[in-house]
Amino acid sequence: MVEKQQGHWSLYSLMRQLTHLLDSTLSSLVLVKREQNRGADWIAKEALSKKSDFCWSPPYVNKTFRGIISLEAAELPYIRG
């Protein structure tokens, strides 16, 4: 939508700003579907479900997250539940 400058008129100003920002830096936009980045998707959902700051660091990584990363590393198919 940003690259083609197409979309709802109310987003036009935002799209122009993004285009200008992308043109003035060495940045690009890439669509990565949830299924292709399960770890980041899980972290985002987990953080949104908390009523306070969400933070942890190794070696105390959540077991569920560790499992998701292991499945991603093994390139196993994603089944959304």
PDB file of C-alpha atoms in Angstrom:
ATOM      1  CA  MET A   1       0.000   0.000   0.000  1.00  0.00           C
ATOM      2  CA  VAL A   2       2.820   2.407   0.888  1.00  0.00           C
ATOM      3  CA  GLU A   3       4.975   1.540  -2.113  1.00  0.00           C
ATOM      4  CA  LYS A   4       2.075   1.879  -4.582  1.00  0.00           C
ATOM      5  CA  GLN A   5       0.643   4.954  -2.829  1.00  0.00           C
ATOM      6  CA  GLN A   6      -2.763   3.287  -2.853  1.00  0.00           C
ATOM      7  CA  GLY A   7      -5.194   2.911  -0.021  1.00  0.00           C
ATOM      8  CA  HIS A   8      -7.816   4.781   1.921  1.00  0.00           C
ATOM      9  CA  TRP A   9      -7.583   8.560   1.518  1.00  0.00           C
ATOM     10  CA  SER A  10      -7.334   9.072   5.293  1.00  0.00           C
ATOM     11  CA  LEU A  11      -3.954   7.294   5.250  1.00  0.00           C
ATOM     12  CA  TYR A  12      -2.483   9.304   2.378  1.00  0.00           C
ATOM     13  CA  SER A  13      -0.500  11.717   4.576  1.00  0.00           C
ATOM     14  CA  LEU A  14       0.925   8.859   6.641  1.00  0.00           C
ATOM     15  CA  MET A  15       1.882   6.915   3.499  1.00  0.00           C
ATOM     16  CA  ARG A  16       3.659   9.999   2.079  1.00  0.00           C
ATOM     17  CA  GLN A  17       5.583  10.425   5.334  1.00  0.00           C
ATOM     18  CA  LEU A  18       6.592   6.762   5.314  1.00  0.00           C
ATOM     19  CA  THR A  19       7.678   7.008   1.678  1.00  0.00           C
ATOM     20  CA  HIS A  20       9.788  10.073   2.466  1.00  0.00           C
ATOM     21  CA  LEU A  21      11.340   8.328   5.477  1.00  0.00           C
ATOM     22  CA  LEU A  22      12.123   5.211   3.438  1.00  0.00           C
ATOM     23  CA  ASP A  23      13.644   7.290   0.644  1.00  0.00           C
ATOM     24  CA  SER A  24      15.847   9.255   3.047  1.00  0.00           C
ATOM     25  CA  THR A  25      17.246   6.177   4.817  1.00  0.00           C
ATOM     26  CA  LEU A  26      18.586   2.784   3.830  1.00  0.00           C
ATOM     27  CA  SER A  27      15.310   1.141   4.861  1.00  0.00           C
ATOM     28  CA  SER A  28      12.735  -0.981   3.098  1.00  0.00           C
ATOM     29  CA  LEU A  29       9.361  -2.525   3.802  1.00  0.00           C
ATOM     30  CA  VAL A  30       8.957  -6.286   3.760  1.00  0.00           C
ATOM     31  CA  LEU A  31       5.787  -8.193   4.577  1.00  0.00           C
ATOM     32  CA  VAL A  32       6.448 -11.082   6.935  1.00  0.00           C
ATOM     33  CA  LYS A  33       3.362 -13.110   7.721  1.00  0.00           C
ATOM     34  CA  ARG A  34       2.665 -14.208  11.276  1.00  0.00           C
ATOM     35  CA  GLU A  35       3.198 -17.804  10.259  1.00  0.00           C
ATOM     36  CA  GLN A  36       6.746 -16.978   9.201  1.00  0.00           C
ATOM     37  CA  ASN A  37       7.704 -15.311  12.458  1.00  0.00           C
ATOM     38  CA  ARG A  38       5.923 -17.186  15.207  1.00  0.00           C
ATOM     39  CA  GLY A  39       8.385 -16.093  17.889  1.00  0.00           C
ATOM     40  CA  ALA A  40       7.792 -12.383  17.343  1.00  0.00           C
ATOM     41  CA  ASP A  41       4.043 -12.963  17.074  1.00  0.00           C
ATOM     42  CA  TRP A  42       4.037 -14.829  20.404  1.00  0.00           C
ATOM     43  CA  ILE A  43       6.072 -12.090  22.132  1.00  0.00           C
ATOM     44  CA  ALA A  44       3.702  -9.385  20.845  1.00  0.00           C
ATOM     45  CA  LYS A  45       0.602 -11.258  22.022  1.00  0.00           C
ATOM     46  CA  GLU A  46       2.185 -12.045  25.388  1.00  0.00           C
ATOM     47  CA  ALA A  47       3.218  -8.424  25.940  1.00  0.00           C
ATOM     48  CA  LEU A  48      -0.265  -7.137  25.043  1.00  0.00           C
ATOM     49  CA  SER A  49      -1.866  -9.540  27.528  1.00  0.00           C
ATOM     50  CA  LYS A  50       0.189  -8.176  30.453  1.00  0.00           C
ATOM     51  CA  LYS A  51      -0.950  -5.277  32.607  1.00  0.00           C
ATOM     52  CA  SER A  52       2.609  -4.272  33.408  1.00  0.00           C
ATOM     53  CA  ASP A  53       5.980  -4.177  31.649  1.00  0.00           C
ATOM     54  CA  PHE A  54       6.906  -7.378  29.850  1.00  0.00           C
ATOM     55  CA  CYS A  55      10.566  -8.278  30.037  1.00  0.00           C
ATOM     56  CA  TRP A  56      12.734 -11.333  30.491  1.00  0.00           C
ATOM     57  CA  SER A  57      16.212 -12.348  29.542  1.00  0.00           C
ATOM     58  CA  PRO A  58      18.175 -15.575  29.075  1.00  0.00           C
ATOM     59  CA  PRO A  59      18.594 -18.014  30.721  1.00  0.00           C
ATOM     60  CA  TYR A  60      15.038 -17.447  31.981  1.00  0.00           C
ATOM     61  CA  VAL A  61      13.355 -17.705  28.587  1.00  0.00           C
ATOM     62  CA  ASN A  62       9.746 -18.854  28.703  1.00  0.00           C
ATOM     63  CA  LYS A  63       9.326 -22.577  27.879  1.00  0.00           C
ATOM     64  CA  THR A  64       6.563 -21.901  25.358  1.00  0.00           C
ATOM     65  CA  PHE A  65       8.711 -19.353  23.549  1.00  0.00           C
ATOM     66  CA  ARG A  66      11.688 -21.724  23.575  1.00  0.00           C
ATOM     67  CA  GLY A  67       9.457 -24.404  21.979  1.00  0.00           C
ATOM     68  CA  ILE A  68       8.239 -22.005  19.288  1.00  0.00           C
ATOM     69  CA  ILE A  69      11.809 -21.060  18.412  1.00  0.00           C
ATOM     70  CA  SER A  70      12.801 -24.732  18.255  1.00  0.00           C
ATOM     71  CA  LEU A  71       9.927 -25.468  15.863  1.00  0.00           C
ATOM     72  CA  GLU A  72      10.909 -22.492  13.690  1.00  0.00           C
ATOM     73  CA  ALA A  73      14.522 -23.671  13.595  1.00  0.00           C
ATOM     74  CA  ALA A  74      13.335 -27.118  12.483  1.00  0.00           C
ATOM     75  CA  GLU A  75      11.217 -25.423   9.762  1.00  0.00           C
ATOM     76  CA  LEU A  76       8.125 -27.359  10.808  1.00  0.00           C
ATOM     77  CA  PRO A  77       4.807 -26.173   9.363  1.00  0.00           C
ATOM     78  CA  TYR A  78       2.761 -23.751  11.417  1.00  0.00           C
ATOM     79  CA  ILE A  79      -0.736 -24.764  12.479  1.00  0.00           C
ATOM     80  CA  ARG A  80      -2.637 -21.804  13.835  1.00  0.00           C
ATOM     81  CA  GLY A  81      -4.844 -22.783  16.748  1.00  0.00           C
TER      82      GLY A  81
END
